Amino acid sequence: MEALSSLGLMAGAAFVAATLLPAQSEAVFLGLLATKSADPLALFLTASLANTAGSIVNWWLGWLIARHGVEKLPARLRPDPARFAQAQAFFSRFGWPSLLLAWLPIVGDPLTFVAGTLNYPPGRFIALVLLGKAGRYAVLWLGWVSLV
């Protein structure tokens, strides 16, 4: 039962951290590895998949907003026009390789949102984002293993 609770905590933290809400999941991942409350491979898979799922929500929100217009959002929910244009220009300039950086704090979440506004193909989006996010958790896991 402890392992299931740990995996649920990991899934929640990783999902929220990948949305546009401010949160981090790395400390949760490392903390759960340290407590050995769940199988490390299960934690890795849960974190990678849940973090990717949060990014899919961002893509979907971007896609919806592009279809219906950002001006229809309540003012407090509208993205800053300058930052939004900057993110779109970045994604347009660097294209699909930028999605491998979706795991980065601050810039990663807006990139996934922008990919949705630009209607980037969802299958490719998921594959690239999963690769980048799993790579980040793999590096954390390997770093933790080397310290233990």
Short mmCIF file of C-alpha atoms in Angstrom, two decimals:
data_model
loop_
_atom_site.label_atom_id
_atom_site.label_comp_id
_atom_site.label_asym_id
_atom_site.label_seq_id
_atom_site.Cartn_x
_atom_site.Cartn_y
_atom_site.Cartn_z
CA MET A 1 0.00 0.00 0.00
CA GLU A 2 2.91 2.36 0.73
CA ALA A 3 4.25 1.85 -2.79
CA LEU A 4 0.88 2.72 -4.31
CA SER A 5 0.66 5.89 -2.21
CA SER A 6 4.19 6.84 -3.26
CA LEU A 7 3.37 6.29 -6.92
CA GLY A 8 0.20 8.36 -6.54
CA LEU A 9 2.18 11.17 -4.93
CA MET A 10 4.75 10.97 -7.71
CA ALA A 11 2.08 11.01 -10.40
CA GLY A 12 0.35 14.04 -8.88
CA ALA A 13 3.57 16.01 -8.40
CA ALA A 14 4.85 15.20 -11.89
CA PHE A 15 1.54 16.01 -13.57
CA VAL A 16 1.09 19.36 -11.85
CA ALA A 17 4.74 20.30 -12.40
CA ALA A 18 4.27 19.90 -16.16
CA THR A 19 1.22 22.13 -16.38
CA LEU A 20 1.38 25.89 -16.48
CA LEU A 21 1.04 25.92 -12.68
CA PRO A 22 4.26 26.64 -10.77
CA ALA A 23 5.52 23.38 -9.25
CA GLN A 24 8.54 21.09 -9.25
CA SER A 25 8.62 17.28 -9.15
CA GLU A 26 12.34 16.57 -8.92
CA ALA A 27 12.46 16.81 -5.11
CA VAL A 28 9.51 14.42 -4.82
CA PHE A 29 11.19 11.96 -7.19
CA LEU A 30 14.50 12.05 -5.31
CA GLY A 31 12.77 11.93 -1.93
CA LEU A 32 10.77 8.86 -2.88
CA LEU A 33 13.89 7.19 -4.25
CA ALA A 34 15.64 7.90 -0.95
CA THR A 35 12.82 6.48 1.17
CA LYS A 36 12.67 3.34 -0.99
CA SER A 37 8.89 3.37 -0.63
CA ALA A 38 8.38 2.20 -4.21
CA ASP A 39 10.30 0.40 -6.89
CA PRO A 40 12.69 2.87 -8.58
CA LEU A 41 11.67 1.75 -12.07
CA ALA A 42 8.00 2.24 -11.20
CA LEU A 43 8.80 5.73 -9.88
CA PHE A 44 10.73 6.55 -13.04
CA LEU A 45 7.93 5.36 -15.33
CA THR A 46 5.25 7.09 -13.26
CA ALA A 47 7.13 10.38 -13.17
CA SER A 48 7.92 10.30 -16.88
CA LEU A 49 4.39 9.42 -17.98
CA ALA A 50 2.60 11.77 -15.57
CA ASN A 51 4.92 14.65 -16.45
CA THR A 52 4.25 14.02 -20.14
CA ALA A 53 0.50 13.90 -19.46
CA GLY A 54 0.69 17.36 -17.89
CA SER A 55 2.41 18.63 -21.01
CA ILE A 56 -0.34 17.10 -23.14
CA VAL A 57 -2.83 19.22 -21.15
CA ASN A 58 -0.76 22.30 -22.02
CA TRP A 59 -0.74 21.32 -25.72
CA TRP A 60 -4.49 20.76 -25.66
CA LEU A 61 -5.15 24.13 -23.95
CA GLY A 62 -2.96 25.84 -26.55
CA TRP A 63 -4.81 24.05 -29.32
CA LEU A 64 -8.19 25.12 -27.89
CA ILE A 65 -7.10 28.72 -27.48
CA ALA A 66 -5.77 28.84 -31.04
CA ARG A 67 -9.14 27.57 -32.29
CA HIS A 68 -11.32 29.88 -30.22
CA GLY A 69 -9.11 32.94 -29.76
CA VAL A 70 -7.08 34.07 -26.80
CA GLU A 71 -9.26 37.18 -26.51
CA LYS A 72 -12.17 34.98 -25.35
CA LEU A 73 -10.26 34.04 -22.19
CA PRO A 74 -10.84 36.04 -19.02
CA ALA A 75 -8.18 38.76 -18.82
CA ARG A 76 -6.44 37.18 -15.81
CA LEU A 77 -5.95 33.92 -17.75
CA ARG A 78 -4.59 35.42 -20.96
CA PRO A 79 -0.91 34.86 -21.60
CA ASP A 80 1.28 37.94 -21.63
CA PRO A 81 1.22 38.94 -25.33
CA ALA A 82 4.94 39.75 -25.49
CA ARG A 83 6.02 36.50 -23.82
CA PHE A 84 3.53 34.53 -25.88
CA ALA A 85 4.85 36.01 -29.14
CA GLN A 86 8.41 35.37 -27.95
CA ALA A 87 7.63 31.71 -27.21
CA GLN A 88 5.92 31.27 -30.59
CA ALA A 89 8.92 32.82 -32.35
CA PHE A 90 11.29 30.52 -30.44
CA PHE A 91 9.28 27.43 -31.32
CA SER A 92 8.93 28.51 -34.94
CA ARG A 93 12.66 29.13 -35.18
CA PHE A 94 13.90 25.94 -33.52
CA GLY A 95 10.94 23.66 -34.25
CA TRP A 96 10.68 20.11 -32.98
CA PRO A 97 14.10 19.93 -31.23
CA SER A 98 12.86 22.57 -28.78
CA LEU A 99 10.30 20.06 -27.47
CA LEU A 100 13.19 17.97 -26.12
CA LEU A 101 13.66 20.88 -23.69
CA ALA A 102 10.10 20.71 -22.35
CA TRP A 103 11.53 19.50 -19.03
CA LEU A 104 13.32 22.81 -18.40
CA PRO A 105 11.92 25.05 -15.67
CA ILE A 106 10.24 28.29 -16.75
CA VAL A 107 10.54 27.78 -20.55
CA GLY A 108 9.46 24.16 -20.91
CA ASP A 109 5.80 24.49 -19.98
CA PRO A 110 5.14 27.49 -22.24
CA LEU A 111 6.84 25.62 -25.12
CA THR A 112 4.34 22.79 -24.82
CA PHE A 113 1.47 25.29 -24.75
CA VAL A 114 2.84 27.10 -27.82
CA ALA A 115 3.20 23.79 -29.67
CA GLY A 116 -0.54 23.37 -29.22
CA THR A 117 -1.31 26.87 -30.46
CA LEU A 118 0.73 26.11 -33.57
CA ASN A 119 -1.07 22.74 -33.98
CA TYR A 120 2.14 20.70 -33.81
CA PRO A 121 1.21 17.05 -34.54
CA PRO A 122 0.20 15.41 -31.24
CA GLY A 123 1.89 12.04 -31.88
CA ARG A 124 5.27 13.65 -32.54
CA PHE A 125 4.70 16.05 -29.67
CA ILE A 126 4.11 13.21 -27.20
CA ALA A 127 7.13 11.23 -28.40
CA LEU A 128 9.52 14.19 -28.16
CA VAL A 129 8.23 15.45 -24.82
CA LEU A 130 8.30 11.95 -23.32
CA LEU A 131 11.87 11.47 -24.51
CA GLY A 132 13.03 14.73 -22.93
CA LYS A 133 11.16 14.27 -19.68
CA ALA A 134 12.20 10.63 -19.26
CA GLY A 135 15.78 11.70 -19.96
CA ARG A 136 15.60 14.23 -17.14
CA TYR A 137 14.28 11.67 -14.63
CA ALA A 138 16.87 9.14 -15.84
CA VAL A 139 19.67 11.62 -15.12
CA LEU A 140 18.22 12.29 -11.65
CA TRP A 141 17.91 8.56 -10.97
CA LEU A 142 21.46 7.83 -12.15
CA GLY A 143 22.77 10.72 -10.08
CA TRP A 144 20.98 9.40 -7.01
CA VAL A 145 22.29 5.88 -7.61
CA SER A 146 25.85 7.19 -7.86
CA LEU A 147 25.48 8.91 -4.46
CA VAL A 148 24.10 5.91 -2.62
#
